[in-house]
XYZ file of C-alpha atoms in Angstrom:
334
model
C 0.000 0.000 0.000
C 1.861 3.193 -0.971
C 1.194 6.449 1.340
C 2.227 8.414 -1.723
C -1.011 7.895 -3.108
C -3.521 10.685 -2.847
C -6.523 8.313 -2.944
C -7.919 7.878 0.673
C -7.256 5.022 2.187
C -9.663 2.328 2.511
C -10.674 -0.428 4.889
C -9.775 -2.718 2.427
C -6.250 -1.063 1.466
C -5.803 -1.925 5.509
C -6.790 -5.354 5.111
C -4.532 -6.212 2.345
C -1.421 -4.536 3.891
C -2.238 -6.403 7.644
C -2.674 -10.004 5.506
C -6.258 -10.026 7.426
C -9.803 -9.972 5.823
C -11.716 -6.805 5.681
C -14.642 -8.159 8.437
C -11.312 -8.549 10.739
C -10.240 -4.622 10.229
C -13.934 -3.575 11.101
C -14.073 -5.716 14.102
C -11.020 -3.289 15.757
C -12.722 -0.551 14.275
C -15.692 -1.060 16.255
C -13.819 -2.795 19.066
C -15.398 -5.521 18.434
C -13.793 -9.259 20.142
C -12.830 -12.220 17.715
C -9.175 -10.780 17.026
C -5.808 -11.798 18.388
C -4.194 -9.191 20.857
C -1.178 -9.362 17.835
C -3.604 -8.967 14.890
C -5.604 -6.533 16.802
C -1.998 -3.904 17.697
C -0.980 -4.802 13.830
C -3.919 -3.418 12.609
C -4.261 -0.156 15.177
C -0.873 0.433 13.769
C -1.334 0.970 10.086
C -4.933 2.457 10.682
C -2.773 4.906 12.665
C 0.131 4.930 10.196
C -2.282 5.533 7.735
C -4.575 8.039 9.010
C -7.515 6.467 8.497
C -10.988 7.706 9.600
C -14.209 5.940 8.500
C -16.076 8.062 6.064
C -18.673 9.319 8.221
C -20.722 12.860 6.639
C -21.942 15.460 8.322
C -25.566 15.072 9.218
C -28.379 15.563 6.736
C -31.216 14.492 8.200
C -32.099 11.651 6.029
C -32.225 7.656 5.974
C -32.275 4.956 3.674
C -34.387 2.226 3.988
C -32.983 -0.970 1.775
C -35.533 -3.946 1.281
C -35.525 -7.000 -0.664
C -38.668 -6.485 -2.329
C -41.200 -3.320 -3.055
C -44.018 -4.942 -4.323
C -46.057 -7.149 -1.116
C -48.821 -5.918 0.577
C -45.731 -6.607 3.948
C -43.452 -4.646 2.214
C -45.598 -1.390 1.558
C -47.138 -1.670 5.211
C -43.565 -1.462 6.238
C -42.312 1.821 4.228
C -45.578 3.445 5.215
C -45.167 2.480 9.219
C -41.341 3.240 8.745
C -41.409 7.117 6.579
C -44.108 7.849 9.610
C -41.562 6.941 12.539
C -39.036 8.829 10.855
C -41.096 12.101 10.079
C -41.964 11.670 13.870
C -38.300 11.645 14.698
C -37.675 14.661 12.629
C -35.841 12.377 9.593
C -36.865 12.171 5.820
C -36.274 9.139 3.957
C -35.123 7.387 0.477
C -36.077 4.128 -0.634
C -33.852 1.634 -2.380
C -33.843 -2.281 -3.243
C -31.511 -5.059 -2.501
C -31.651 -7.254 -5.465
C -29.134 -10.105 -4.060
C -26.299 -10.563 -1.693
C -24.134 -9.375 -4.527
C -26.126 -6.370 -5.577
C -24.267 -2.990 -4.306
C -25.821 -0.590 -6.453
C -28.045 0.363 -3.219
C -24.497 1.204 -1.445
C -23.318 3.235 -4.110
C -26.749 5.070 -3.787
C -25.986 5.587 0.251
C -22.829 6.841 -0.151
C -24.054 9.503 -2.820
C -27.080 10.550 -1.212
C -24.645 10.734 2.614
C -27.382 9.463 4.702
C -27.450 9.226 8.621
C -28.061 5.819 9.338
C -29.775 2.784 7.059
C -32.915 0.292 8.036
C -32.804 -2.765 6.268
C -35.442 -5.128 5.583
C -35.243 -8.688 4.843
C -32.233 -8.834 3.090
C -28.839 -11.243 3.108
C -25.537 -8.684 3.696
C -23.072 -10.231 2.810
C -19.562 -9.684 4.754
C -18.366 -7.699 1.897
C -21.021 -5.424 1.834
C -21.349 -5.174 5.769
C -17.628 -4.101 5.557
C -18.376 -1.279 2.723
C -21.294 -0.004 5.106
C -18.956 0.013 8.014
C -16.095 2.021 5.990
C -18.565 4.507 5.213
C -19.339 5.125 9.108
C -23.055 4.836 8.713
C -25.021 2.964 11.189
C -27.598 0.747 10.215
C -30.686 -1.708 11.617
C -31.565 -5.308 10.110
C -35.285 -5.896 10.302
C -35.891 -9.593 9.894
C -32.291 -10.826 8.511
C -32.986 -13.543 6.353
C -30.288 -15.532 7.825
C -28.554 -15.174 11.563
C -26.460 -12.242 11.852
C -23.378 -11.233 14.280
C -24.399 -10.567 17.870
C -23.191 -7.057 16.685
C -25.784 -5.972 14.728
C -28.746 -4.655 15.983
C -31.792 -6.343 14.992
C -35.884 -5.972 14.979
C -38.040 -8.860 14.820
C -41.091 -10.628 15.703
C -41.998 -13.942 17.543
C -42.754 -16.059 14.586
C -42.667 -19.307 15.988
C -45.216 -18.155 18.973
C -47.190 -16.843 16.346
C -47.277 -19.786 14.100
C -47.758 -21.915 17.193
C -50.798 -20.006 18.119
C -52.161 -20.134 14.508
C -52.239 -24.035 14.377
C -53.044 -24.202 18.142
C -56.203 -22.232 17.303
C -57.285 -24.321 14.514
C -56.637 -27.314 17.281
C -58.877 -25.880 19.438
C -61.326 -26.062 16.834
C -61.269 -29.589 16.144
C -59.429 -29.930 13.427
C -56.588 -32.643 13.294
C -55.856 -33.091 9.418
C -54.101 -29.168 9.490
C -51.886 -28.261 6.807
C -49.387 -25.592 6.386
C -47.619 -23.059 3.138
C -44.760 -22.431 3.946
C -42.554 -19.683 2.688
C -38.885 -20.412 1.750
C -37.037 -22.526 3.993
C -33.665 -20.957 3.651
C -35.048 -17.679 5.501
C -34.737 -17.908 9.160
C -38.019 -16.463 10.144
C -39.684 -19.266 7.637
C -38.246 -22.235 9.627
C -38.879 -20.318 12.726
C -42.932 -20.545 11.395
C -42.634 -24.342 10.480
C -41.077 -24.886 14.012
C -44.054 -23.283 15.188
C -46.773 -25.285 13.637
C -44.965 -28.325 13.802
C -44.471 -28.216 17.759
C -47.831 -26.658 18.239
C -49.013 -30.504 16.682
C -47.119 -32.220 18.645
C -48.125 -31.133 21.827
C -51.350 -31.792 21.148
C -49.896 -35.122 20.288
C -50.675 -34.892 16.266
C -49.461 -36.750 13.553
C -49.746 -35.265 9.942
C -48.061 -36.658 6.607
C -45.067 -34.774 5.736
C -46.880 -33.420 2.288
C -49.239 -31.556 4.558
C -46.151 -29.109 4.584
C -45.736 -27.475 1.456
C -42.659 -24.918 0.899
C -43.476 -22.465 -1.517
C -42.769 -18.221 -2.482
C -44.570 -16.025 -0.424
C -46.983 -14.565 -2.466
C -50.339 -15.391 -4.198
C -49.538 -17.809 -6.559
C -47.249 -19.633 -4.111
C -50.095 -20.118 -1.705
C -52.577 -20.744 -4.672
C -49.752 -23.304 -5.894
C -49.170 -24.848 -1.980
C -52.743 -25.261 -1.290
C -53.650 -27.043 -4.649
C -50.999 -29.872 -3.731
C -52.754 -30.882 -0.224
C -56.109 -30.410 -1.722
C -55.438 -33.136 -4.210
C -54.221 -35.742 -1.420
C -56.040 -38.956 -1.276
C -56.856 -37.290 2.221
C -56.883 -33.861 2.262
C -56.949 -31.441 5.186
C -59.821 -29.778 7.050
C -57.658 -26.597 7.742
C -54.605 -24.729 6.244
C -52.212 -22.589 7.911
C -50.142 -20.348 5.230
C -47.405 -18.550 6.279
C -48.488 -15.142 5.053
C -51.955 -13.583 4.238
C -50.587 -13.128 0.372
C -50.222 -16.736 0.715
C -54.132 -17.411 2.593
C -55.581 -15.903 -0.369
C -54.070 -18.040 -2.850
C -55.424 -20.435 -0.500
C -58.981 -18.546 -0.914
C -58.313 -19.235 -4.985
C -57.528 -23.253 -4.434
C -60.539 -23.502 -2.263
C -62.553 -22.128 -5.045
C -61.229 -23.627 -7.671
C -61.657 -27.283 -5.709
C -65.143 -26.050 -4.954
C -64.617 -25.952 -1.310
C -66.258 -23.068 1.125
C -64.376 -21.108 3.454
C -64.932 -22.149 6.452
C -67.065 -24.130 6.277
C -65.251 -27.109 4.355
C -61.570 -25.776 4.486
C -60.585 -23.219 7.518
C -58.075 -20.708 6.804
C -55.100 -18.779 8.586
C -52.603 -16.182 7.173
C -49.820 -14.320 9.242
C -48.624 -10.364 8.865
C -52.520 -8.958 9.083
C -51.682 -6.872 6.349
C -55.039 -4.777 5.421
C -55.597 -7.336 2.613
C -56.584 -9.772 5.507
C -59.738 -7.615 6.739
C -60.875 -7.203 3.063
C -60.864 -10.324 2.367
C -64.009 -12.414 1.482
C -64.618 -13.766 4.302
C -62.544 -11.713 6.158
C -59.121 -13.543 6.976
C -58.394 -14.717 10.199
C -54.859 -14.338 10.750
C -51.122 -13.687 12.917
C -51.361 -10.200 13.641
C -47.658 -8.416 13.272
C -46.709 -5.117 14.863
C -45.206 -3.808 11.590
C -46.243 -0.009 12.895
C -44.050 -0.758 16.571
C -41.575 -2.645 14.266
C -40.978 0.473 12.431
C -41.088 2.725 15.692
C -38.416 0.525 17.387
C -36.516 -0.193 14.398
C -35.906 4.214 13.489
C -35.668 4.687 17.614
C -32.566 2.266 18.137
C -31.066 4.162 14.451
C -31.459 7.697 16.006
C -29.479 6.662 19.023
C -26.866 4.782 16.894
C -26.383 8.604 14.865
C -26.917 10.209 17.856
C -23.260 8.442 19.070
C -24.674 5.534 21.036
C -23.148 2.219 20.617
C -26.521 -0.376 20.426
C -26.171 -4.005 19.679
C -29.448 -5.346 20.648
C -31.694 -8.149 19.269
C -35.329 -6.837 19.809
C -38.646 -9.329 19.575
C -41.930 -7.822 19.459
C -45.202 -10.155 19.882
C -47.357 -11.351 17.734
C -51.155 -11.916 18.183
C -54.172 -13.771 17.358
C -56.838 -12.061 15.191
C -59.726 -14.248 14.711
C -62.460 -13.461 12.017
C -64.749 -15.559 9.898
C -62.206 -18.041 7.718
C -62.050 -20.666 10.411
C -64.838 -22.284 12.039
C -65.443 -25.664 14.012
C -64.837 -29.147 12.643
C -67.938 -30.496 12.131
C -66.983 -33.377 9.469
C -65.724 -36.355 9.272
């Protein structure tokens, strides 16, 4: 690394010269543990030798909000709930998308537009881009990682395997034993975290379904239209269906239909997120309510302290609850 150079020095320039990766370098930048007392003094030195300062801009007000999708009835909830907690906190806000863990066009869009801090929504960071975010000095909140992060990064999420577990425990308490579930993608955490719910919620009531009454689809319409067609066909289909989202339920709604079946009263129904879709909904959807509105509150609240200079690494959980309305109903058959 030559200190001739008049291009600033970068995190990764560090890296290179201290033969370390660049997660390592941002770990004694934010005196964070997992390095060696002799990596840790190597690196101090050339960040010191070097002059280096993260690039942190002056304040202007603003904050970026990075999600992994635009389009679901979720995802719009969320903007709204999250552009009112920061106009309450006296922020404005830009909007970007996440396309893939190796998408950075959204950093290159922070870094022009010098934001405060960054909310993030469902995405996958990878260490690469974690490490760009960290160079630039701007703090940032994960709200449902779709994978486990680093006790270091603050998080804001919900208790989907309660609420999953009180989903298929209600439809228990119906009477139904033959209860399904659509799941969304198994490779995000808060998925298996559903699928642990309904599955334990069966056991304890000491339940036994076939293992294609779980069907692992896309969240969405057509994945829940798709899901619910496959258990319908069974030789024994269920009584009930738990989908993992309300998009989902009312692709559910579409199979019922299609199978001529009546909601509830042949095939009971249950979404999760009580999105506003849910109340609309013919009948009206009886689902997992989600505090998206306190998700957003506590999710711009722990950002303002991080640019207000206080160091947060928290993991926050906010509880879901039952909404019942008319798409479930006893099991009166057979």
């Amino acid at each position: 690394m030559s200190t001739a150079s008049t291009d600033r020095v970068t995190i990764a320039d560090i890296a290179v010269a201290a033969g370390v990766s660049v997660p390592t370098v941002s770990k004694v930048l934010n005196d964070r543990p997992g390095v060696s007392a002799t990596t840790r003094t190597r690196i101090a030195a050339l960040l010191e030798q070097h002059e280096y300062t993260p690039r942190r801009p002056t304040t202007t007000g603003m904050i970026a909000v990075v999600l992994g999708e635009l389009t679901s009835p979720w995802s719009v909830a969320l903007v709204g709930a999250l552009e009112e907690a920061a106009h309450s906190s006296g922020l404005g806000m830009i909007l970007t998308r996440m396309r893939s863990s190796v998408d950075e066009s959204w950093i290159d869009l922070i870094a022009a537009r010098a934001v405060d801090g960054v909310v993030f929504g469902v995405v996958e960071m990878s260490a690469t881009q974690k490490a760009r975010m960290e160079d630039l000095g701007v703090p940032f909140v994960v709200i449902d990682p779709r994978v486990m992060q680093s006790t270091d990064v603050p998080t804001v999420g919900i208790t989907h395997w309660r609420g999953a577990w009180a989903a298929t425990e209600h439809l228990v308490n119906l009477g139904h034993r033959r209860i399904a579930m659509v799941s969304g993608p198994l490779d995000l955490v808060f998925s298996r975290a559903r699928v642990d719910g309904y599955r334990a919620a069966l056991s304890s009531a000491g339940i036994s379904v076939p293992d294609d009454y779980l069907v692992e689809t896309e969240f969405g319409y057509e994945g829940g239209r798709d899901g619910a067609e496959r258990v319908l066909a069974l030789p024994t289909p269920p009584s009930a269906i738990f989908a993992a989202s309300d998009e989902q339920a009312l692709g559910v709604y579409e199979a019922a239909r299609i199978n001529g079946l009546r909601i509830p009263e042949d095939l009971s129904v249950v979404g999760f997120n009580d999105v506003p879709i849910a109340q609309w909904a013919s009948p009206p959807l009886t689902t997992v309510h989600e505090p998206i509105d306190d998700t957003a509150r506590e999710s711009v609240r722990i950002l303002r302290q991080m640019i207000d200079g206080v160091r947060v690494s928290a993991a926050v959980e906010l509880a879901t609850e039952m909404v019942v309305r008319q798409s479930t109903a006893p099991f009166t058959r057979n």
